[in-house]
């Protein structure tokens, strides 16, 4: 589906893993490689997608059905691909996204207990044959991530979930990483920020040297 010149890199992990904190460092490494880069995020990444994000994260949306949540995530993603990701990659711009479809398997699949086969159907509808070139999974014990995230203020609709929810999310991420070792790099995000950043820098340099 894509006429891809640029590379697509995604960042995944539970809340508080340090994705947002890592974004600029990763961006600097990629730009040092001499390529243009678009930084984006999911859900969101477009004006329409950001409105959908607001709905998804709004803790007052207590009655949102699980199917609604999954479809909204993919609706935002369809717009994101159409408006940002695919045009950028086609133009030779690399794209770095804070979350992508792995998060749907982890949250709407494992976390919510959704039917994985249906998520795969939606994936095959919205982006057939298209996957990230590299996925950096920031992994840490969920309690530590939730503790970090709790310092950010009013918890969103996901951050209100119990630790058990995030445990299934983490487990799903690790399983997906184990089943696609060429695409994933698992980073131990429980360590101090400077150590996590050093590992990310090394990991990116090694990966960039292979492509
Ligand atoms: N390695 C780290 N050690 C300690 N605190 C961290 C680390 N990485 C991030 N943080 C802090 O944890 C909080 C959540 O980090 P953030 O990057 O927003 O996570 P995410 O985007 O994955 O939810 C922030 O306050 C951030 O400063
Ligand atoms: Mg973040």
CSV table of C-alpha atoms and ligand atoms in Angstrom, one decimal:
chain,number,residue,atom,x,y,z
A,1,UNK,CA,0.0,0.0,0.0
A,2,UNK,CA,2.9,2.3,0.5
A,3,UNK,CA,5.4,3.7,-2.0
A,4,UNK,CA,7.9,3.9,0.7
A,5,UNK,CA,11.2,5.8,0.6
A,6,UNK,CA,11.5,6.9,4.2
A,7,UNK,CA,11.6,4.6,7.2
A,8,UNK,CA,8.9,4.2,9.8
A,9,UNK,CA,10.0,3.9,13.4
A,10,UNK,CA,7.6,3.4,16.3
A,11,UNK,CA,7.9,3.8,20.0
A,12,UNK,CA,5.8,1.6,22.4
A,13,UNK,CA,5.4,0.8,26.1
A,14,UNK,CA,3.0,1.2,29.0
A,15,UNK,CA,2.2,4.6,30.5
A,16,UNK,CA,5.2,6.1,32.2
A,17,UNK,CA,7.7,4.0,30.3
A,18,UNK,CA,9.4,7.1,29.1
A,19,UNK,CA,8.2,7.3,25.4
A,20,UNK,CA,7.7,11.0,25.4
A,21,UNK,CA,10.9,11.6,27.2
A,22,UNK,CA,12.8,9.5,24.7
A,23,UNK,CA,11.3,11.1,21.6
A,24,UNK,CA,13.7,14.0,21.1
A,25,UNK,CA,16.8,11.9,21.7
A,26,UNK,CA,15.6,9.4,19.1
A,27,UNK,CA,14.8,12.3,16.7
A,28,UNK,CA,18.3,13.7,17.1
A,29,UNK,CA,19.9,10.4,16.3
A,30,UNK,CA,17.8,10.0,13.1
A,31,UNK,CA,18.4,13.6,12.0
A,32,UNK,CA,22.1,13.0,12.6
A,33,UNK,CA,21.8,10.2,10.0
A,34,UNK,CA,21.0,13.0,7.6
A,35,UNK,CA,17.4,12.4,6.8
A,36,UNK,CA,14.3,14.5,7.2
A,37,UNK,CA,12.0,13.4,10.0
A,38,UNK,CA,8.4,13.8,11.0
A,39,UNK,CA,7.5,13.2,14.6
A,40,UNK,CA,4.0,12.2,15.4
A,41,UNK,CA,1.8,10.2,17.8
A,42,UNK,CA,-1.2,7.9,18.2
A,43,UNK,CA,-3.9,8.1,18.8
A,44,UNK,CA,-3.7,11.4,17.0
A,45,UNK,CA,-1.2,12.9,14.6
A,46,UNK,CA,-3.8,14.8,12.6
A,47,UNK,CA,-6.4,17.5,13.6
A,48,UNK,CA,-9.1,14.9,13.1
A,49,UNK,CA,-7.1,12.2,14.9
A,50,UNK,CA,-6.4,14.5,17.8
A,51,UNK,CA,-10.1,15.0,18.3
A,52,UNK,CA,-10.5,11.3,18.4
A,53,UNK,CA,-7.7,11.1,20.9
A,54,UNK,CA,-9.5,13.5,23.2
A,55,UNK,CA,-12.5,11.2,23.1
A,56,UNK,CA,-10.4,8.1,23.8
A,57,UNK,CA,-8.6,9.6,26.7
A,58,UNK,CA,-11.5,11.5,28.2
A,59,UNK,CA,-12.2,9.9,31.6
A,60,UNK,CA,-15.8,11.1,31.5
A,61,UNK,CA,-16.4,8.7,28.5
A,62,UNK,CA,-17.3,5.9,31.0
A,63,UNK,CA,-19.8,4.2,28.7
A,64,UNK,CA,-17.5,3.7,25.7
A,65,UNK,CA,-17.9,0.2,24.4
A,66,UNK,CA,-14.7,-1.8,23.7
A,67,UNK,CA,-15.6,-2.1,20.1
A,68,UNK,CA,-16.1,1.6,19.9
A,69,UNK,CA,-12.7,2.2,21.4
A,70,UNK,CA,-11.0,-0.2,18.9
A,71,UNK,CA,-12.8,1.4,15.9
A,72,UNK,CA,-12.0,4.9,17.0
A,73,UNK,CA,-8.3,4.0,17.3
A,74,UNK,CA,-8.3,2.6,13.8
A,75,UNK,CA,-10.4,5.5,12.5
A,76,UNK,CA,-7.7,7.9,13.8
A,77,UNK,CA,-5.0,5.6,12.4
A,78,UNK,CA,-6.6,5.6,8.9
A,79,UNK,CA,-6.6,9.4,8.9
A,80,UNK,CA,-3.0,9.4,10.2
A,81,UNK,CA,-1.8,7.1,7.5
A,82,UNK,CA,-3.7,9.0,4.8
A,83,UNK,CA,-2.7,12.5,5.8
A,84,UNK,CA,0.8,12.1,7.4
A,85,UNK,CA,2.5,8.7,7.5
A,86,UNK,CA,2.2,7.5,3.9
A,87,UNK,CA,2.7,10.9,2.2
A,88,UNK,CA,5.8,11.5,4.4
A,89,UNK,CA,7.3,8.1,3.7
A,90,UNK,CA,6.6,8.5,-0.1
A,91,UNK,CA,8.4,11.8,0.0
A,92,UNK,CA,11.5,10.3,1.6
A,93,UNK,CA,10.8,11.8,5.1
A,94,UNK,CA,11.2,9.4,7.9
A,95,UNK,CA,8.4,9.1,10.4
A,96,UNK,CA,8.8,8.5,14.2
A,97,UNK,CA,5.5,7.7,15.9
A,98,UNK,CA,4.8,7.6,19.6
A,99,UNK,CA,2.7,4.4,19.4
A,100,UNK,CA,1.1,2.5,16.4
A,101,UNK,CA,-0.8,-0.7,15.8
A,102,UNK,CA,1.2,-2.8,18.4
A,103,UNK,CA,-0.5,-0.6,21.0
A,104,UNK,CA,-3.9,-1.7,19.7
A,105,UNK,CA,-3.0,-5.3,20.1
A,106,UNK,CA,-1.7,-4.6,23.6
A,107,UNK,CA,-4.5,-2.3,24.9
A,108,UNK,CA,-7.6,-3.1,22.9
A,109,UNK,CA,-6.6,-6.7,22.5
A,110,UNK,CA,-4.8,-7.9,25.6
A,111,UNK,CA,-5.9,-5.1,28.0
A,112,UNK,CA,-9.6,-5.0,27.1
A,113,UNK,CA,-9.7,-8.7,26.2
A,114,UNK,CA,-10.8,-7.9,22.6
A,115,UNK,CA,-10.8,-10.5,19.8
A,116,UNK,CA,-7.3,-10.5,18.3
A,117,UNK,CA,-8.5,-11.9,15.0
A,118,UNK,CA,-10.8,-8.8,14.6
A,119,UNK,CA,-7.9,-6.5,15.3
A,120,UNK,CA,-5.9,-8.3,12.7
A,121,UNK,CA,-8.9,-7.8,10.3
A,122,UNK,CA,-8.9,-4.1,11.0
A,123,UNK,CA,-5.1,-3.9,10.6
A,124,UNK,CA,-5.4,-5.7,7.2
A,125,UNK,CA,-8.1,-3.2,6.2
A,126,UNK,CA,-6.4,0.0,7.3
A,127,UNK,CA,-2.8,-0.8,6.5
A,128,UNK,CA,-2.4,-4.1,4.6
A,129,UNK,CA,1.2,-5.3,4.4
A,130,UNK,CA,2.5,-2.2,6.1
A,131,UNK,CA,4.4,-2.5,9.4
A,132,UNK,CA,7.0,-0.3,11.1
A,133,UNK,CA,10.6,-0.8,10.0
A,134,UNK,CA,11.7,-0.6,13.6
A,135,UNK,CA,9.8,-0.7,16.9
A,136,UNK,CA,11.5,0.4,20.1
A,137,UNK,CA,9.7,-1.1,23.1
A,138,UNK,CA,10.4,0.6,26.4
A,139,UNK,CA,9.8,-2.1,28.9
A,140,UNK,CA,9.5,-1.8,32.6
A,141,UNK,CA,7.5,-3.2,35.6
A,142,UNK,CA,4.0,-1.7,35.4
A,143,UNK,CA,4.1,-0.5,39.0
A,144,UNK,CA,7.1,1.7,38.2
A,145,UNK,CA,5.5,3.0,35.0
A,146,UNK,CA,2.3,3.9,36.8
A,147,UNK,CA,4.2,5.5,39.6
A,148,UNK,CA,6.0,7.7,37.0
A,149,UNK,CA,2.8,8.5,35.1
A,150,UNK,CA,0.9,9.4,38.3
A,151,UNK,CA,3.1,12.4,38.7
A,152,UNK,CA,1.6,13.9,35.5
A,153,UNK,CA,-1.7,15.1,36.9
A,154,UNK,CA,-5.3,14.1,36.3
A,155,UNK,CA,-5.2,10.4,35.1
A,156,UNK,CA,-6.8,9.8,31.7
A,157,UNK,CA,-9.3,7.1,30.8
A,158,UNK,CA,-6.5,4.5,30.5
A,159,UNK,CA,-4.4,5.6,33.4
A,160,UNK,CA,-7.4,4.8,35.6
A,161,UNK,CA,-7.2,1.1,34.8
A,162,UNK,CA,-5.9,-1.2,37.5
A,163,UNK,CA,-2.3,-2.5,37.4
A,164,UNK,CA,-3.6,-5.9,36.2
A,165,UNK,CA,-4.7,-4.2,33.0
A,166,UNK,CA,-1.3,-2.9,32.3
A,167,UNK,CA,0.3,-6.2,33.2
A,168,UNK,CA,-1.5,-7.8,30.3
A,169,UNK,CA,-0.5,-4.9,28.1
A,170,UNK,CA,3.1,-5.3,29.0
A,171,UNK,CA,3.0,-9.1,28.5
A,172,UNK,CA,1.4,-8.6,25.1
A,173,UNK,CA,4.1,-6.2,24.0
A,174,UNK,CA,6.8,-8.6,25.1
A,175,UNK,CA,5.2,-11.5,23.3
A,176,UNK,CA,4.9,-9.4,20.1
A,177,UNK,CA,8.5,-8.4,20.5
A,178,UNK,CA,9.6,-12.0,20.9
A,179,UNK,CA,7.6,-13.0,17.8
A,180,UNK,CA,9.1,-10.3,15.6
A,181,UNK,CA,12.7,-9.9,16.8
A,182,UNK,CA,13.9,-8.4,13.5
A,183,UNK,CA,11.5,-5.4,13.9
A,184,UNK,CA,11.6,-5.0,17.7
A,185,UNK,CA,14.3,-3.8,20.1
A,186,UNK,CA,13.3,-4.2,23.8
A,187,UNK,CA,14.9,-1.5,26.0
A,188,UNK,CA,15.0,-1.8,29.8
A,189,UNK,CA,13.3,1.4,30.7
A,190,UNK,CA,13.4,0.8,34.5
A,191,UNK,CA,16.8,2.3,34.7
A,192,UNK,CA,17.7,6.0,35.2
A,193,UNK,CA,16.9,8.2,32.2
A,194,UNK,CA,20.5,8.8,31.2
A,195,UNK,CA,21.1,5.0,31.0
A,196,UNK,CA,18.0,4.4,29.0
A,197,UNK,CA,19.0,7.2,26.6
A,198,UNK,CA,22.5,5.7,26.2
A,199,UNK,CA,21.0,2.3,25.3
A,200,UNK,CA,18.6,3.9,22.9
A,201,UNK,CA,21.4,5.8,21.2
A,202,UNK,CA,23.5,2.6,20.8
A,203,UNK,CA,20.5,0.6,19.6
A,204,UNK,CA,19.6,3.2,17.0
A,205,UNK,CA,23.2,3.5,15.8
A,206,UNK,CA,23.5,-0.2,15.4
A,207,UNK,CA,20.2,-0.4,13.5
A,208,UNK,CA,21.0,2.6,11.3
A,209,UNK,CA,24.3,0.9,10.4
A,210,UNK,CA,22.4,-2.1,9.0
A,211,UNK,CA,20.0,-0.3,6.7
B,1,LIG,N1,14.2,6.5,33.0
B,1,LIG,C1,13.5,7.3,33.8
B,1,LIG,N2,13.7,7.4,35.1
B,1,LIG,C2,12.9,8.2,35.9
B,1,LIG,N3,11.9,8.9,35.5
B,1,LIG,C3,11.6,8.9,34.1
B,1,LIG,C4,12.4,8.1,33.2
B,1,LIG,N4,11.8,8.2,32.0
B,1,LIG,C5,10.8,9.1,32.1
B,1,LIG,N5,10.7,9.5,33.4
B,1,LIG,C6,9.6,10.4,33.9
B,1,LIG,O1,8.4,9.6,34.0
B,1,LIG,C7,7.3,10.4,33.6
B,1,LIG,C8,6.6,9.7,32.5
B,1,LIG,O2,7.5,9.7,31.3
B,1,LIG,P1,6.9,9.9,29.9
B,1,LIG,O3,8.1,10.1,29.0
B,1,LIG,O4,5.9,10.9,29.9
B,1,LIG,O5,6.3,8.4,29.6
B,1,LIG,P2,5.3,7.9,28.5
B,1,LIG,O6,5.3,8.9,27.4
B,1,LIG,O7,5.9,6.6,28.1
B,1,LIG,O8,4.0,7.7,29.2
B,1,LIG,C9,7.8,11.7,33.3
B,1,LIG,O9,7.6,12.6,34.4
B,1,LIG,C10,9.3,11.5,33.0
B,1,LIG,O10,10.1,12.7,33.4
B,2,LIG,MG1,3.8,9.9,26.4
